[in-house]
Short mmCIF file of C-alpha atoms in Angstrom, two decimals:
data_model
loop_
_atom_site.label_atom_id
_atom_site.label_comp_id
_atom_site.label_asym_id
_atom_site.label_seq_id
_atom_site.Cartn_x
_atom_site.Cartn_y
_atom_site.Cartn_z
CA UNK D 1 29.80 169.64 -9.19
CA UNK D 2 31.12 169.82 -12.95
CA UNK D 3 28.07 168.14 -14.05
CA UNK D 4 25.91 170.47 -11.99
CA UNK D 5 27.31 173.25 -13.48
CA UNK D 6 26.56 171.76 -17.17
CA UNK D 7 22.97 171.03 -15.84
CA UNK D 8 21.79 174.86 -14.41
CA UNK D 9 23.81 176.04 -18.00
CA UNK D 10 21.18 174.11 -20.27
CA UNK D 11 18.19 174.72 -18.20
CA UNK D 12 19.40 179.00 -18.29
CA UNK D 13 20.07 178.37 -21.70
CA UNK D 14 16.66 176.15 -22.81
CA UNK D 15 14.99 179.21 -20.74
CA UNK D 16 16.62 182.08 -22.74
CA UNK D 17 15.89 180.65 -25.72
CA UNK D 18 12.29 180.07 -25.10
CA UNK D 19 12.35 183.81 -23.29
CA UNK D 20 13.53 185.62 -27.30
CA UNK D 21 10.76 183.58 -29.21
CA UNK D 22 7.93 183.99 -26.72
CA UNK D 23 8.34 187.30 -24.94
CA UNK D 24 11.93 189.13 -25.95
CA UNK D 25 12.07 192.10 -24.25
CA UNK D 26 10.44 191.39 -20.82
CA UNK D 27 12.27 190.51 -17.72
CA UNK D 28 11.20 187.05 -16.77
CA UNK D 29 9.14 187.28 -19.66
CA UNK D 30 6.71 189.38 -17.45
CA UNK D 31 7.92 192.85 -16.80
CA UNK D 32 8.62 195.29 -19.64
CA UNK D 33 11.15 198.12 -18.96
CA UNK D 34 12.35 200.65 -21.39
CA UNK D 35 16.31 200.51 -22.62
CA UNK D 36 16.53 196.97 -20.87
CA UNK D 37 17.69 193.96 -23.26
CA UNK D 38 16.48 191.30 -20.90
CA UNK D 39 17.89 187.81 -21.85
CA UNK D 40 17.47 184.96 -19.84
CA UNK D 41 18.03 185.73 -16.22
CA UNK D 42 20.07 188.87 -17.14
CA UNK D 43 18.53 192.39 -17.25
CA UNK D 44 21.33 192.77 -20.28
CA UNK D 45 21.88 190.47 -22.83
CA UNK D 46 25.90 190.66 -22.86
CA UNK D 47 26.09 189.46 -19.25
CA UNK D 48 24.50 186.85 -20.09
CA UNK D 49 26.62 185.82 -22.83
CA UNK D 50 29.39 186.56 -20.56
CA UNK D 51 27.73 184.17 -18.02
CA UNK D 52 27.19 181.96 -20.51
CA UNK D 53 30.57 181.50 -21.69
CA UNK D 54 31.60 180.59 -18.09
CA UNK D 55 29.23 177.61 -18.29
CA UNK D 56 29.86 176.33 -21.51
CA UNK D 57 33.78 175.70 -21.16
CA UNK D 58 33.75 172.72 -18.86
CA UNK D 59 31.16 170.46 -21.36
CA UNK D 60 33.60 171.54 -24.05
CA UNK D 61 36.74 170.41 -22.24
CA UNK D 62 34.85 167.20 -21.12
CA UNK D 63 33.75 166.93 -24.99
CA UNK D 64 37.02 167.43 -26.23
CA UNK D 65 39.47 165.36 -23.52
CA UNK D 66 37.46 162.26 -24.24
CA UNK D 67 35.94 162.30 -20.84
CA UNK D 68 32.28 161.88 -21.52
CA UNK D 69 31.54 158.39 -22.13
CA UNK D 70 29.60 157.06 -25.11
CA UNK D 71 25.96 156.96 -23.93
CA UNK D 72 26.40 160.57 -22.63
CA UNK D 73 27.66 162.05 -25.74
CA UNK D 74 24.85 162.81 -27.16
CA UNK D 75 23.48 164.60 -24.51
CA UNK D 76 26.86 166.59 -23.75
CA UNK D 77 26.54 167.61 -27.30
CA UNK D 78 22.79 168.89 -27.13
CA UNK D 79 24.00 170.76 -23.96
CA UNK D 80 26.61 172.38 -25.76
CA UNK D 81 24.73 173.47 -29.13
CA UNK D 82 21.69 174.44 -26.93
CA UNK D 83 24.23 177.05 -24.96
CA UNK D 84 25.97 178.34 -27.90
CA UNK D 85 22.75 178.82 -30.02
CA UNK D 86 21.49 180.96 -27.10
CA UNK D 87 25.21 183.13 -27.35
CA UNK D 88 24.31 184.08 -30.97
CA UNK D 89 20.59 184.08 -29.85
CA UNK D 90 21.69 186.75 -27.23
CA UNK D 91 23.23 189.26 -29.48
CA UNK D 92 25.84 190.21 -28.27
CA UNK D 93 29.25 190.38 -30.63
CA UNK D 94 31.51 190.22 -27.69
CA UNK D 95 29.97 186.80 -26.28
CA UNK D 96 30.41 185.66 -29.90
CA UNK D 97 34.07 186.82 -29.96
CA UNK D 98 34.64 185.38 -26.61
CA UNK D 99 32.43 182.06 -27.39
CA UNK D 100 35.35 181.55 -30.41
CA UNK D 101 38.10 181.68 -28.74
CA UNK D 102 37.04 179.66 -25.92
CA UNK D 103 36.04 177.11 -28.26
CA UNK D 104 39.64 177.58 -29.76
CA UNK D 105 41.57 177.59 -26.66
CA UNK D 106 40.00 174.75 -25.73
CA UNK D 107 40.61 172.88 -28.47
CA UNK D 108 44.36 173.48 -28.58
CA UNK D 109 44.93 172.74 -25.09
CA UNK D 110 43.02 168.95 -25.58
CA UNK D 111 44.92 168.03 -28.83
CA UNK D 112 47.76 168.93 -27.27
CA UNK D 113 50.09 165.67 -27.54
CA UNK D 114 47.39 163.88 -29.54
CA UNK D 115 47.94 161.15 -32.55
CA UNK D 116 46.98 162.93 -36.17
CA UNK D 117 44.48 161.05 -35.97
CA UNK D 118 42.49 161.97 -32.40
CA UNK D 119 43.57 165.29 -33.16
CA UNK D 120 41.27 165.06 -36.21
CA UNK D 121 38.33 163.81 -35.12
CA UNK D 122 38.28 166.85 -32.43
CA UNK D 123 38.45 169.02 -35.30
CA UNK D 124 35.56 167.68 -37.04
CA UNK D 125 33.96 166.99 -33.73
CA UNK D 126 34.21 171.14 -32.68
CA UNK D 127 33.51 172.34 -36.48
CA UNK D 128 30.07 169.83 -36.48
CA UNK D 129 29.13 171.57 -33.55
CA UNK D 130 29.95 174.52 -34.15
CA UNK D 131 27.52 174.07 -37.39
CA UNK D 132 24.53 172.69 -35.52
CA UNK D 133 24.50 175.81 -32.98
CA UNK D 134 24.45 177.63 -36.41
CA UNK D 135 21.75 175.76 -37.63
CA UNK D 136 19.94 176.00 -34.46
CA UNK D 137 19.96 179.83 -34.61
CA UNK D 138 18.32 179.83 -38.51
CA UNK D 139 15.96 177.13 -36.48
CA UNK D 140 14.74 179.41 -34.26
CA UNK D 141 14.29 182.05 -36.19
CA UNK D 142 15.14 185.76 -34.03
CA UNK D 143 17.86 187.67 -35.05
CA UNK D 144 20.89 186.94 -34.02
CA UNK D 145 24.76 188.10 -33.34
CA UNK D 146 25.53 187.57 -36.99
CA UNK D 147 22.76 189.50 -38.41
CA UNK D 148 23.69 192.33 -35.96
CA UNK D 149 27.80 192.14 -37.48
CA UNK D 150 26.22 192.60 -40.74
CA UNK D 151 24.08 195.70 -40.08
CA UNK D 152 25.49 198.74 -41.12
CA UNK D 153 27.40 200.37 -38.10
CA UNK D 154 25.15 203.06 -37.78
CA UNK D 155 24.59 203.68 -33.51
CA UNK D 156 20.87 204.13 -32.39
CA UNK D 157 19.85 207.44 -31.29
CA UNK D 158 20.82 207.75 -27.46
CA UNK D 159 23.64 205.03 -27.99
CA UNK D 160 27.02 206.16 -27.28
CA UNK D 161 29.54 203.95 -29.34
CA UNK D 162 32.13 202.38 -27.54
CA UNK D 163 35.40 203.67 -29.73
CA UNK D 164 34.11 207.16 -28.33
CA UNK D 165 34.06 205.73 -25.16
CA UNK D 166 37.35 204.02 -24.89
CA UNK D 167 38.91 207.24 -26.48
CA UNK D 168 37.56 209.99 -23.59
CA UNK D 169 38.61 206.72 -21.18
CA UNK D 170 42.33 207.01 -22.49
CA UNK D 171 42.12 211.08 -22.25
CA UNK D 172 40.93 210.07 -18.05
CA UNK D 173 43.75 207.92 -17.80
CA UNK D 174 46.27 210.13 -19.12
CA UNK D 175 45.05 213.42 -16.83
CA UNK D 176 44.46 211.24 -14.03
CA UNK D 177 47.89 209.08 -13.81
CA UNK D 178 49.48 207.70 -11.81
CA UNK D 179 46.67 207.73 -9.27
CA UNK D 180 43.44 207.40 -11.28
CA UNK D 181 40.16 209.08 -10.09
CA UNK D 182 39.22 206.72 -7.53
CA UNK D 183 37.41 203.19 -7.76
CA UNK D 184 33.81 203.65 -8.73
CA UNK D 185 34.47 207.24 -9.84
CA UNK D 186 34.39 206.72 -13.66
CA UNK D 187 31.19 207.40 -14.09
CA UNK D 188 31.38 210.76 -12.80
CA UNK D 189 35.03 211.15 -14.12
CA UNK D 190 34.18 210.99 -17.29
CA UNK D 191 30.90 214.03 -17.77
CA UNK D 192 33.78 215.88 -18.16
CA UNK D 193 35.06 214.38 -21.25
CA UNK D 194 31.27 213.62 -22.43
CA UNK D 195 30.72 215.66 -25.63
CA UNK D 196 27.13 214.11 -26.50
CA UNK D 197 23.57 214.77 -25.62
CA UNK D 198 23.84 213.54 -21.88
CA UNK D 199 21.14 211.48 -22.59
CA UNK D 200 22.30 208.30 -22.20
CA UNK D 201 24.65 208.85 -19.04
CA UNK D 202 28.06 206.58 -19.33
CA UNK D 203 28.65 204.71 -16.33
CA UNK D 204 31.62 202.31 -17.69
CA UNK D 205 34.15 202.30 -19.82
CA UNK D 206 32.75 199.25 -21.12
CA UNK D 207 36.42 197.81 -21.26
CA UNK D 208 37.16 196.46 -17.73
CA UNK D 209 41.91 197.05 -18.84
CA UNK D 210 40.63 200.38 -19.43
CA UNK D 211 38.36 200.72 -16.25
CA UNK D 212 41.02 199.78 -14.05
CA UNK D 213 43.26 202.61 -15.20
CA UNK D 214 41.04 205.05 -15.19
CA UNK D 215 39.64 204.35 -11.64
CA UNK D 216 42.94 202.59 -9.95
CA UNK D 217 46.15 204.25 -11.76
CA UNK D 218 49.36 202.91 -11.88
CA UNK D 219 48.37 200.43 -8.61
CA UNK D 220 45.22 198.77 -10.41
CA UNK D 221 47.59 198.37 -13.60
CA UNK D 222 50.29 196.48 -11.24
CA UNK D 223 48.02 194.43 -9.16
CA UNK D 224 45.86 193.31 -12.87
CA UNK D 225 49.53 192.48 -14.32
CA UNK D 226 50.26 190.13 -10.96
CA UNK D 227 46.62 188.76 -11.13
CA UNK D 228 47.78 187.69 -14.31
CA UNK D 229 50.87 186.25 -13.60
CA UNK D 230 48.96 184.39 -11.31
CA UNK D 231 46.34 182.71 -13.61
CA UNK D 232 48.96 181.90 -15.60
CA UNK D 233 50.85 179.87 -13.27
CA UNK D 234 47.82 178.08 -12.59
CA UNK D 235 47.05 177.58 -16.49
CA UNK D 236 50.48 175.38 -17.02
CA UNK D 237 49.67 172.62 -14.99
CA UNK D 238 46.06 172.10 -16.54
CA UNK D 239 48.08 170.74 -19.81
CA UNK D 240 49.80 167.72 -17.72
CA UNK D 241 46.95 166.41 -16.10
CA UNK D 242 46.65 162.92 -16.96
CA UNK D 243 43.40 161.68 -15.74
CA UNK D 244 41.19 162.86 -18.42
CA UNK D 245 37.79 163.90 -16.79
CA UNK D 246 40.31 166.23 -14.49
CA UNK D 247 41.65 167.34 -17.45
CA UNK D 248 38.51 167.88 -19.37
CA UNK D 249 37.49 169.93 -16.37
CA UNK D 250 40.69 172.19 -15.84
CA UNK D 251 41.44 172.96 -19.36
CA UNK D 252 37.24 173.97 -20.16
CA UNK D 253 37.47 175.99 -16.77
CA UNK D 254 40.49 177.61 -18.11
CA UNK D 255 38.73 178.33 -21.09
CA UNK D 256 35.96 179.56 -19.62
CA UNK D 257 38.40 181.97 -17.55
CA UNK D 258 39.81 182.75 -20.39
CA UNK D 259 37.47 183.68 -22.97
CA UNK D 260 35.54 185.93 -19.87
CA UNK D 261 38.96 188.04 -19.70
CA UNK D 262 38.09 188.22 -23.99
CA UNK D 263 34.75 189.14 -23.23
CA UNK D 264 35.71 191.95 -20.84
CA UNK D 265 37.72 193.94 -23.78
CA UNK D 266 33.98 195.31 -25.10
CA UNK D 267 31.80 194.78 -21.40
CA UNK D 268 31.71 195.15 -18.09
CA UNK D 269 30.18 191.73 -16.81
CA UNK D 270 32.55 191.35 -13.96
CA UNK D 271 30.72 194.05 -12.24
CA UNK D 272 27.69 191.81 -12.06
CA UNK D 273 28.55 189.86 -8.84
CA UNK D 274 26.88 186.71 -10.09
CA UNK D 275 29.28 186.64 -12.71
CA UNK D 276 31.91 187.81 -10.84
CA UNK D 277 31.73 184.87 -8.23
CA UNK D 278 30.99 182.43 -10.68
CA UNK D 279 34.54 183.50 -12.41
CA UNK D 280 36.21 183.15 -8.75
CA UNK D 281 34.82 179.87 -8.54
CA UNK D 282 36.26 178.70 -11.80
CA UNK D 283 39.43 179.92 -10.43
CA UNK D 284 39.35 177.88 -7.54
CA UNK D 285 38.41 174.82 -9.41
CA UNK D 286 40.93 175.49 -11.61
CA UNK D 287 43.75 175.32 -8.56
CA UNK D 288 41.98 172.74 -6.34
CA UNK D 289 42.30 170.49 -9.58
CA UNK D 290 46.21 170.91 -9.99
CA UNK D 291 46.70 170.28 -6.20
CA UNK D 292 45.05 166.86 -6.77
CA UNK D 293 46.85 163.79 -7.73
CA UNK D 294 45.64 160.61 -9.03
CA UNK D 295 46.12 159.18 -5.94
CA UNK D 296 43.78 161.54 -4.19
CA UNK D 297 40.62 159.61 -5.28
CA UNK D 298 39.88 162.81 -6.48
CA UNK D 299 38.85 163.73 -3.46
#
């Protein structure tokens, strides 16, 4: 199932890559639709960064426990760069964000308890990749995330910027506690705090923390904390896993978890149910993997 997973994310990624040098801009790199970033299979490029980062984590942890024997490394590796090219490929500064500390929570949970040694050749293993996905985006040629974070930060007409946002979503929280204006309200919550044009019409807070206390109150706050709490029990265990292609897997689906709940402080992607049930699944992978023992054939 793992390696299915790594399989669907480089033929989405080979796809989306292909998609920005032949035809950026059109949905399936037929149909052409005005305000749409298409990217890949994604009408909007940041979910599928978002969905991207969800793929990528379990070839990293496999990568970076030592799992992946030596005549698939190679091929692991081209997986990997080909994915994270197609993050910077994408555009989108919160999948970059989100893509680096993955990468970095990853890494510290599989030298965890490592000899100087191993723990340096995982360093030099992540920072060589992390170079070819760079070199694969100056390959290809289309901008990219980093020439975006080195444009001026001047918003395009229509755009609304998202500090405005977040600021008229704090004003909704604060008139609307402790009940919140109802799940799936924001978007009309908040044409009351909207000061621009009305053009472009705000339909999330584009900050999923914020989101849930402006639709959910003081009850969406408390039920995110204990979702949390949650996770978290579930995160300790991936660190004492022994075998290490259940490790590899548990520690890259907790970063993938992870670096989506990143992602989700500048986007929205959970409300795309693809992305959503692909984060669920992690989830359960995660637990069903701390339930097994060595013993279980991994079964």
């Amino acid at each position: 199932l793992a390696f299915f997973i790594i399989f669907i994310a480089f033929i989405h990624a080979f796809f989306a890559i292909l998609q920005s040098v032949l035809s950026p801009g059109k949905i399936y790199g037929i149909y052409e639709r005005e305000y749409a970033e298409p990217y890949g299979v994604f009408v909007s490029r940041n979910n599928y960064a978002a969905w991207m980062i969800l793929a990528l984590g379990i070839p990293f942890g496999l990568l970076f426990s030592g799992a992946v024997k030596k005549d698939k490394l190679l091929l692991i590796g081209a997986i990997v760069v080909t994915g994270g090219t197609s993050i910077l490929l994408s555009r989108s500064r919160g999948g970059l964000i989100a893509l680096v500390f993955e990468i970095l929570l990853i890494l510290l949970f599989a030298i965890r308890g490592e000899t100087k040694l191993k723990r340096n050749l995982k360093l030099a293993s992540a920072a060589a990749l992390i170079i070819l996905v760079l070199i694969g985006t100056v390959f290809v040629g289309t901008e990219s995330t980093i020439t975006r974070l080195a444009e001026d930060s001047k918003e395009i007409q229509f755009e609304i910027s998202r500090q405005n946002i977040w600021s008229n979503s704090l004003q909704i929280i604060k008139d609307s506690f402790p009940l919140g204006v109802g799940l799936g309200a924001f978007g009309v919550a908040y044409t009351r705090y909207d000061h621009s044009s009305g053009i472009a019409r705000v339909e999330q807070a584009h900050n999923d923390y914020l989101q849930i206390a402006t639709d959910a109150g003081l009850i969406g706050i408390l039920l995110a904390a204990l979702f949390g709490y949650l996770l978290y029990k579930e995160i300790l265990p991936t660190l004492k896993q022994k075998d290490a292609e259940l490790r590899g897997i548990s520690i890259g689906a907790t970063g993938c978890v992870i670096g989506l709940l990143v992602h989700s402080l500048f986007d929205f992607a959970l409300h795309t149910l693809s992305i959503a049930i692909f984060f669920l699944f992690l989830i359960a992978m995660i637990y069903r993997i701390n339930t097994i023992s060595i013993t279980d054939g991994r079964s």
